[in-house]
PDB file of C-alpha atoms in Angstrom:
ATOM      1  CA  MET A   2       0.718  -0.177  -0.419  1.00  0.00           C
ATOM      2  CA  VAL A   3       1.114   3.557  -0.925  1.00  0.00           C
ATOM      3  CA  GLU A   4       1.963   5.924   1.706  1.00  0.00           C
ATOM      4  CA  HIS A   5      -0.064   8.845   1.913  1.00  0.00           C
ATOM      5  CA  THR A   6       1.847  11.960   2.783  1.00  0.00           C
ATOM      6  CA  VAL A   7       0.652  15.909   3.356  1.00  0.00           C
ATOM      7  CA  THR A   8       3.477  18.461   5.032  1.00  0.00           C
ATOM      8  CA  VAL A   9       2.920  20.070   8.449  1.00  0.00           C
ATOM      9  CA  GLY A  10       4.584  22.245  10.675  1.00  0.00           C
ATOM     10  CA  GLY A  11       8.143  21.726   9.266  1.00  0.00           C
ATOM     11  CA  ALA A  12       7.120  17.660   8.368  1.00  0.00           C
ATOM     12  CA  GLU A  13       6.261  15.000   5.882  1.00  0.00           C
ATOM     13  CA  VAL A  14       3.168  13.110   8.161  1.00  0.00           C
ATOM     14  CA  PRO A  15       1.005   9.868   7.306  1.00  0.00           C
ATOM     15  CA  LEU A  16      -2.460  11.046   6.153  1.00  0.00           C
ATOM     16  CA  THR A  17      -5.015   7.648   6.126  1.00  0.00           C
ATOM     17  CA  TYR A  18      -8.278   7.301   5.701  1.00  0.00           C
ATOM     18  CA  TYR A  19     -10.666   3.956   5.776  1.00  0.00           C
ATOM     19  CA  ASP A  20     -10.029   4.328   2.095  1.00  0.00           C
ATOM     20  CA  MET A  21      -6.616   5.162   1.196  1.00  0.00           C
ATOM     21  CA  ASP A  22      -8.054   5.448  -2.890  1.00  0.00           C
ATOM     22  CA  ALA A  23      -4.730   7.899  -4.425  1.00  0.00           C
ATOM     23  CA  SER A  24      -7.487  10.125  -6.060  1.00  0.00           C
ATOM     24  CA  VAL A  25     -10.249  10.267  -3.199  1.00  0.00           C
ATOM     25  CA  LEU A  26      -6.858  11.669  -0.771  1.00  0.00           C
ATOM     26  CA  LYS A  27      -5.447  13.409  -3.865  1.00  0.00           C
ATOM     27  CA  ASN A  28      -8.890  15.662  -2.760  1.00  0.00           C
ATOM     28  CA  VAL A  29      -8.489  16.344   0.493  1.00  0.00           C
ATOM     29  CA  LYS A  30      -4.085  17.332   0.697  1.00  0.00           C
ATOM     30  CA  LYS A  31      -6.808  20.325  -2.315  1.00  0.00           C
ATOM     31  CA  PHE A  32      -9.128  21.001   0.153  1.00  0.00           C
ATOM     32  CA  GLY A  33      -8.812  25.175   0.263  1.00  0.00           C
ATOM     33  CA  PRO A  34      -9.363  24.466   4.486  1.00  0.00           C
ATOM     34  CA  PHE A  35      -7.679  21.391   4.835  1.00  0.00           C
ATOM     35  CA  ALA A  36      -4.524  22.706   2.469  1.00  0.00           C
ATOM     36  CA  GLU A  37      -4.229  26.779   4.425  1.00  0.00           C
ATOM     37  CA  TRP A  38      -4.304  25.416   7.588  1.00  0.00           C
ATOM     38  CA  LEU A  39      -0.853  22.453   6.587  1.00  0.00           C
ATOM     39  CA  GLN A  40       1.118  25.317   5.368  1.00  0.00           C
ATOM     40  CA  LYS A  41      -0.089  28.068   8.094  1.00  0.00           C
ATOM     41  CA  THR A  42       0.819  25.774  10.980  1.00  0.00           C
ATOM     42  CA  LYS A  43       4.655  26.239  12.226  1.00  0.00           C
ATOM     43  CA  PRO A  44       6.602  23.409  14.045  1.00  0.00           C
ATOM     44  CA  SER A  45       6.372  23.282  17.316  1.00  0.00           C
ATOM     45  CA  LYS A  46       8.902  23.421  20.237  1.00  0.00           C
ATOM     46  CA  GLU A  47       6.686  21.591  22.754  1.00  0.00           C
ATOM     47  CA  PHE A  48       4.908  19.140  20.554  1.00  0.00           C
ATOM     48  CA  SER A  49       4.991  17.249  17.368  1.00  0.00           C
ATOM     49  CA  ILE A  50       2.755  15.978  14.507  1.00  0.00           C
ATOM     50  CA  GLU A  51       2.524  11.796  14.133  1.00  0.00           C
ATOM     51  CA  LYS A  52      -0.033  11.030  11.517  1.00  0.00           C
ATOM     52  CA  ILE A  53      -3.313  13.077  10.990  1.00  0.00           C
ATOM     53  CA  HIS A  54      -7.064  10.567  10.381  1.00  0.00           C
ATOM     54  CA  ILE A  55      -9.483  11.225   8.355  1.00  0.00           C
ATOM     55  CA  GLN A  56     -12.254  10.219  10.518  1.00  0.00           C
ATOM     56  CA  ASN A  57     -14.970  11.580   7.493  1.00  0.00           C
ATOM     57  CA  ILE A  58     -15.414  13.183   4.528  1.00  0.00           C
ATOM     58  CA  ASP A  59     -18.596  15.222   3.613  1.00  0.00           C
ATOM     59  CA  TRP A  60     -18.768  14.789  -0.245  1.00  0.00           C
ATOM     60  CA  VAL A  61     -21.348  16.716  -3.067  1.00  0.00           C
ATOM     61  CA  GLY A  62     -20.905  15.784  -5.213  1.00  0.00           C
ATOM     62  CA  LYS A  63     -17.885  14.814  -6.489  1.00  0.00           C
ATOM     63  CA  ARG A  64     -16.457  18.428  -4.578  1.00  0.00           C
ATOM     64  CA  VAL A  65     -15.317  17.874  -0.745  1.00  0.00           C
ATOM     65  CA  GLU A  66     -17.418  20.609   1.410  1.00  0.00           C
ATOM     66  CA  GLY A  67     -15.889  19.271   4.801  1.00  0.00           C
ATOM     67  CA  ILE A  68     -13.881  17.194   6.515  1.00  0.00           C
ATOM     68  CA  THR A  69     -12.998  16.159   9.984  1.00  0.00           C
ATOM     69  CA  VAL A  70      -9.943  14.783  10.569  1.00  0.00           C
ATOM     70  CA  GLN A  71      -7.810  12.967  14.104  1.00  0.00           C
ATOM     71  CA  VAL A  72      -4.649  14.392  14.778  1.00  0.00           C
ATOM     72  CA  ASN A  73      -2.310  12.419  16.370  1.00  0.00           C
ATOM     73  CA  LEU A  74       0.609  14.553  19.055  1.00  0.00           C
ATOM     74  CA  LYS A  75       4.354  13.247  20.742  1.00  0.00           C
ATOM     75  CA  SER A  76       4.718  16.279  23.151  1.00  0.00           C
ATOM     76  CA  ASN A  77       8.580  16.917  23.881  1.00  0.00           C
ATOM     77  CA  THR A  78       8.361  14.333  26.758  1.00  0.00           C
ATOM     78  CA  GLY A  79       7.086  11.856  24.406  1.00  0.00           C
ATOM     79  CA  GLN A  80       3.471  12.098  25.811  1.00  0.00           C
ATOM     80  CA  GLU A  81       0.918  10.560  23.016  1.00  0.00           C
ATOM     81  CA  SER A  82      -2.202  12.566  22.619  1.00  0.00           C
ATOM     82  CA  GLN A  83      -4.867  12.551  20.255  1.00  0.00           C
ATOM     83  CA  GLN A  84      -6.914  15.567  18.637  1.00  0.00           C
ATOM     84  CA  ASN A  85     -10.588  14.517  17.551  1.00  0.00           C
ATOM     85  CA  TYR A  86     -12.763  15.701  15.838  1.00  0.00           C
ATOM     86  CA  PHE A  87     -11.192  18.243  14.058  1.00  0.00           C
ATOM     87  CA  SER A  88     -12.892  19.951  11.550  1.00  0.00           C
ATOM     88  CA  PHE A  89     -13.102  21.932   8.499  1.00  0.00           C
ATOM     89  CA  SER A  90     -15.237  23.415   5.900  1.00  0.00           C
ATOM     90  CA  TYR A  91     -16.431  25.665   3.482  1.00  0.00           C
ATOM     91  CA  ASP A  92     -19.356  26.243   6.435  1.00  0.00           C
ATOM     92  CA  THR A  93     -20.045  30.526   7.983  1.00  0.00           C
ATOM     93  CA  THR A  94     -22.043  29.486  10.275  1.00  0.00           C
ATOM     94  CA  PRO A  95     -20.192  30.906  14.094  1.00  0.00           C
ATOM     95  CA  THR A  96     -18.846  28.959  16.614  1.00  0.00           C
ATOM     96  CA  THR A  97     -20.907  29.817  19.547  1.00  0.00           C
ATOM     97  CA  VAL A  98     -19.807  29.655  23.616  1.00  0.00           C
ATOM     98  CA  VAL A  99     -22.064  29.242  25.257  1.00  0.00           C
ATOM     99  CA  LEU A 100     -22.778  29.563  29.512  1.00  0.00           C
ATOM    100  CA  PRO A 101     -24.939  26.633  31.056  1.00  0.00           C
ATOM    101  CA  VAL A 102     -25.363  28.890  34.047  1.00  0.00           C
ATOM    102  CA  LEU A 103     -27.650  26.305  37.408  1.00  0.00           C
ATOM    103  CA  THR A 104     -28.341  29.050  39.749  1.00  0.00           C
ATOM    104  CA  ARG A 105     -29.023  26.674  43.266  1.00  0.00           C
ATOM    105  CA  VAL A 106     -30.503  28.849  46.201  1.00  0.00           C
ATOM    106  CA  ASP A 107     -28.583  32.031  46.321  1.00  0.00           C
ATOM    107  CA  THR A 108     -25.483  30.789  44.851  1.00  0.00           C
ATOM    108  CA  GLU A 109     -24.635  30.397  40.791  1.00  0.00           C
ATOM    109  CA  TYR A 110     -22.628  27.587  39.120  1.00  0.00           C
ATOM    110  CA  VAL A 111     -21.857  27.482  35.495  1.00  0.00           C
ATOM    111  CA  LEU A 112     -20.988  24.174  34.003  1.00  0.00           C
ATOM    112  CA  LEU A 113     -17.642  24.041  32.746  1.00  0.00           C
ATOM    113  CA  SER A 114     -15.271  21.494  30.141  1.00  0.00           C
ATOM    114  CA  LYS A 115     -11.847  20.399  31.443  1.00  0.00           C
ATOM    115  CA  LYS A 116      -9.253  19.921  29.133  1.00  0.00           C
ATOM    116  CA  MET A 117      -5.615  19.331  29.596  1.00  0.00           C
ATOM    117  CA  PRO A 118      -3.441  20.747  27.516  1.00  0.00           C
ATOM    118  CA  LEU A 119      -0.121  18.792  25.605  1.00  0.00           C
ATOM    119  CA  PRO A 120       1.950  21.262  26.567  1.00  0.00           C
ATOM    120  CA  LEU A 121       0.763  21.317  30.559  1.00  0.00           C
ATOM    121  CA  LEU A 122      -0.275  18.106  30.737  1.00  0.00           C
ATOM    122  CA  ASP A 123       0.164  18.302  34.865  1.00  0.00           C
ATOM    123  CA  THR A 124      -2.629  20.973  34.886  1.00  0.00           C
ATOM    124  CA  GLN A 125      -6.130  21.026  34.161  1.00  0.00           C
ATOM    125  CA  PHE A 126      -7.789  23.452  32.081  1.00  0.00           C
ATOM    126  CA  VAL A 127     -11.630  25.118  32.043  1.00  0.00           C
ATOM    127  CA  SER A 128     -13.086  26.309  29.239  1.00  0.00           C
ATOM    128  CA  ALA A 129     -17.000  26.961  28.049  1.00  0.00           C
ATOM    129  CA  MET A 130     -18.358  25.139  25.952  1.00  0.00           C
ATOM    130  CA  SER A 131     -18.373  26.472  22.024  1.00  0.00           C
ATOM    131  CA  GLY A 132     -19.789  24.777  19.130  1.00  0.00           C
ATOM    132  CA  GLN A 133     -22.352  25.508  15.845  1.00  0.00           C
ATOM    133  CA  ILE A 134     -25.924  24.971  16.247  1.00  0.00           C
ATOM    134  CA  GLN A 135     -27.531  22.982  14.342  1.00  0.00           C
ATOM    135  CA  SER A 136     -30.670  21.061  13.102  1.00  0.00           C
ATOM    136  CA  GLY A 137     -31.904  23.768  16.210  1.00  0.00           C
ATOM    137  CA  GLU A 138     -28.733  22.350  18.998  1.00  0.00           C
ATOM    138  CA  LEU A 139     -26.005  23.315  20.024  1.00  0.00           C
ATOM    139  CA  GLN A 140     -23.259  20.233  18.791  1.00  0.00           C
ATOM    140  CA  CYS A 141     -20.543  20.317  20.908  1.00  0.00           C
ATOM    141  CA  ARG A 142     -18.051  18.432  22.450  1.00  0.00           C
ATOM    142  CA  ASN A 143     -18.767  15.228  24.135  1.00  0.00           C
ATOM    143  CA  LYS A 144     -22.502  16.172  23.171  1.00  0.00           C
ATOM    144  CA  ASP A 145     -23.115  12.083  23.877  1.00  0.00           C
ATOM    145  CA  PHE A 146     -21.415  12.784  27.160  1.00  0.00           C
ATOM    146  CA  LEU A 147     -24.318  15.722  28.589  1.00  0.00           C
ATOM    147  CA  MET A 148     -27.041  14.500  26.876  1.00  0.00           C
ATOM    148  CA  ASP A 149     -26.748  11.279  29.410  1.00  0.00           C
ATOM    149  CA  LYS A 150     -26.662  13.462  31.562  1.00  0.00           C
ATOM    150  CA  GLY A 151     -29.427  15.202  30.598  1.00  0.00           C
ATOM    151  CA  VAL A 152     -28.534  18.138  29.661  1.00  0.00           C
ATOM    152  CA  ASN A 153     -29.147  19.169  25.462  1.00  0.00           C
ATOM    153  CA  ILE A 154     -28.825  22.161  24.722  1.00  0.00           C
ATOM    154  CA  ARG A 155     -30.932  24.005  21.401  1.00  0.00           C
ATOM    155  CA  ALA A 156     -31.246  27.253  20.476  1.00  0.00           C
ATOM    156  CA  SER A 157     -34.034  28.967  22.105  1.00  0.00           C
ATOM    157  CA  ASP A 158     -32.293  27.725  24.976  1.00  0.00           C
ATOM    158  CA  LEU A 159     -29.669  30.773  24.496  1.00  0.00           C
ATOM    159  CA  VAL A 160     -29.745  34.081  25.999  1.00  0.00           C
ATOM    160  CA  PRO A 161     -27.405  35.918  24.145  1.00  0.00           C
ATOM    161  CA  LEU A 162     -24.487  37.959  26.050  1.00  0.00           C
ATOM    162  CA  SER A 163     -24.238  40.585  22.956  1.00  0.00           C
ATOM    163  CA  GLU A 164     -25.319  41.114  19.826  1.00  0.00           C
ATOM    164  CA  ARG A 165     -21.846  41.826  18.204  1.00  0.00           C
ATOM    165  CA  THR A 166     -20.667  38.686  16.139  1.00  0.00           C
ATOM    166  CA  PHE A 167     -16.272  38.352  17.323  1.00  0.00           C
ATOM    167  CA  HIS A 168     -14.126  37.379  14.885  1.00  0.00           C
ATOM    168  CA  SER A 169     -11.835  34.663  16.763  1.00  0.00           C
ATOM    169  CA  SER A 170      -7.814  35.443  14.791  1.00  0.00           C
ATOM    170  CA  VAL A 171      -6.171  37.733  12.990  1.00  0.00           C
ATOM    171  CA  ASP A 172      -4.347  35.182  11.589  1.00  0.00           C
ATOM    172  CA  GLY A 173      -6.463  34.812   8.636  1.00  0.00           C
ATOM    173  CA  SER A 174      -9.209  32.136  10.187  1.00  0.00           C
ATOM    174  CA  SER A 175     -12.393  33.276   8.908  1.00  0.00           C
ATOM    175  CA  GLU A 176     -13.693  31.436  12.336  1.00  0.00           C
ATOM    176  CA  THR A 177     -16.808  33.739  13.791  1.00  0.00           C
ATOM    177  CA  VAL A 178     -18.303  33.910  17.724  1.00  0.00           C
ATOM    178  CA  LYS A 179     -21.081  34.513  18.995  1.00  0.00           C
ATOM    179  CA  PHE A 180     -21.137  34.146  23.239  1.00  0.00           C
ATOM    180  CA  ALA A 181     -24.542  33.096  25.094  1.00  0.00           C
ATOM    181  CA  PHE A 182     -24.970  31.563  28.103  1.00  0.00           C
ATOM    182  CA  CYS A 183     -28.456  29.184  29.397  1.00  0.00           C
ATOM    183  CA  GLN A 184     -30.071  28.413  32.321  1.00  0.00           C
ATOM    184  CA  LEU A 185     -29.684  24.304  33.636  1.00  0.00           C
ATOM    185  CA  PRO A 186     -32.669  23.147  35.564  1.00  0.00           C
ATOM    186  CA  THR A 187     -31.775  22.681  39.280  1.00  0.00           C
ATOM    187  CA  PHE A 188     -31.741  18.722  38.890  1.00  0.00           C
ATOM    188  CA  LEU A 189     -28.494  18.996  37.231  1.00  0.00           C
ATOM    189  CA  TYR A 190     -26.831  20.247  40.612  1.00  0.00           C
ATOM    190  CA  ASP A 191     -25.496  16.453  41.649  1.00  0.00           C
ATOM    191  CA  LYS A 192     -25.356  15.243  38.498  1.00  0.00           C
ATOM    192  CA  PHE A 193     -21.649  17.108  37.675  1.00  0.00           C
ATOM    193  CA  PRO A 194     -18.658  17.284  40.499  1.00  0.00           C
ATOM    194  CA  MET A 195     -17.191  20.096  41.936  1.00  0.00           C
ATOM    195  CA  ILE A 196     -13.658  19.015  41.904  1.00  0.00           C
ATOM    196  CA  ALA A 197     -11.114  19.430  39.121  1.00  0.00           C
ATOM    197  CA  ALA A 198      -9.964  15.725  40.068  1.00  0.00           C
ATOM    198  CA  ASP A 199     -12.400  14.134  39.411  1.00  0.00           C
ATOM    199  CA  ALA A 200     -12.377  11.831  36.390  1.00  0.00           C
ATOM    200  CA  GLU A 201     -15.174  12.888  34.880  1.00  0.00           C
ATOM    201  CA  GLN A 202     -15.075  15.923  32.175  1.00  0.00           C
ATOM    202  CA  PHE A 203     -17.526  18.630  32.703  1.00  0.00           C
ATOM    203  CA  LEU A 204     -17.619  19.815  36.358  1.00  0.00           C
ATOM    204  CA  LEU A 205     -19.555  22.689  37.971  1.00  0.00           C
ATOM    205  CA  CYS A 206     -18.179  25.592  39.606  1.00  0.00           C
ATOM    206  CA  PRO A 207     -19.655  28.422  41.436  1.00  0.00           C
ATOM    207  CA  ILE A 208     -19.020  31.726  39.366  1.00  0.00           C
ATOM    208  CA  ALA A 209     -17.650  33.478  42.620  1.00  0.00           C
ATOM    209  CA  ASP A 210     -14.561  30.994  42.598  1.00  0.00           C
ATOM    210  CA  LEU A 211     -14.189  31.125  38.835  1.00  0.00           C
ATOM    211  CA  LEU A 212     -10.971  33.935  39.182  1.00  0.00           C
ATOM    212  CA  GLN A 213      -9.023  30.225  40.859  1.00  0.00           C
ATOM    213  CA  LYS A 214      -9.442  28.149  38.505  1.00  0.00           C
ATOM    214  CA  PRO A 215      -6.730  27.932  34.851  1.00  0.00           C
ATOM    215  CA  PHE A 216      -8.793  29.319  32.228  1.00  0.00           C
ATOM    216  CA  ALA A 217      -7.991  26.649  28.347  1.00  0.00           C
ATOM    217  CA  ASP A 218      -8.715  29.976  26.625  1.00  0.00           C
ATOM    218  CA  ALA A 219      -9.167  33.424  26.456  1.00  0.00           C
ATOM    219  CA  ARG A 220     -13.185  32.960  24.320  1.00  0.00           C
ATOM    220  CA  THR A 221     -13.966  31.703  27.971  1.00  0.00           C
ATOM    221  CA  VAL A 222     -12.865  34.932  29.803  1.00  0.00           C
ATOM    222  CA  LEU A 223     -14.680  36.658  27.306  1.00  0.00           C
ATOM    223  CA  ALA A 224     -18.003  34.922  28.285  1.00  0.00           C
ATOM    224  CA  LEU A 225     -17.800  35.776  31.870  1.00  0.00           C
ATOM    225  CA  GLN A 226     -16.782  38.558  30.984  1.00  0.00           C
ATOM    226  CA  LEU A 227     -20.131  39.509  29.280  1.00  0.00           C
ATOM    227  CA  TYR A 228     -21.855  37.309  31.776  1.00  0.00           C
ATOM    228  CA  GLY A 229     -20.814  39.762  34.754  1.00  0.00           C
ATOM    229  CA  GLN A 230     -21.451  42.683  32.836  1.00  0.00           C
ATOM    230  CA  ARG A 231     -25.405  41.769  32.659  1.00  0.00           C
ATOM    231  CA  SER A 232     -25.458  40.252  35.319  1.00  0.00           C
ATOM    232  CA  SER A 233     -24.760  43.706  37.492  1.00  0.00           C
ATOM    233  CA  SER A 234     -26.568  45.876  35.020  1.00  0.00           C
TER     234      SER A 234
END
């Protein structure tokens, strides 16, 4: 079998798919958003990309309209990990960053996702939920896990934190971001842990304690800032 590769971060990296047909992979390599990402990704001192596996290809006729990939990484200490469901598409639907808020007695909590980035494997970061609104629902990471807990965030549940649409990056990315919050039912209080050491993928944190948490990204900080402004007005 012929090995197919792409150049990313200054290195030749295997590109795999269950169907290793050369014409299919040729179309993937030429797909604009994916090709742009390959070109813009720079070498990192913290990790290397070991393999890119294509999870899914969205076709319109014979034209690629979107792909979802899994990226295998290796840190400079030899730790291996996978970044799943990294999607590329021409879709201009904004990413929606959501703060799910639960009020119990006189305390407000927010449900946050836990992340552990490769460069800081001993630190757990927290971030707001994010995804795209499709078919009237928020399609986000670990959606099935959340639904098992009783959380299914619908577009009709969202309250905008700002009427503005923000650009997420200055590096040429066309992604835009909107911010919103929603109210969670009180019965969910007992469904999630409130300590970061727990093996669960989410934690419920009192908003008053959030300044003590390490945030994974600036989007979460901005979402909390917008929520704070709304609450105080």
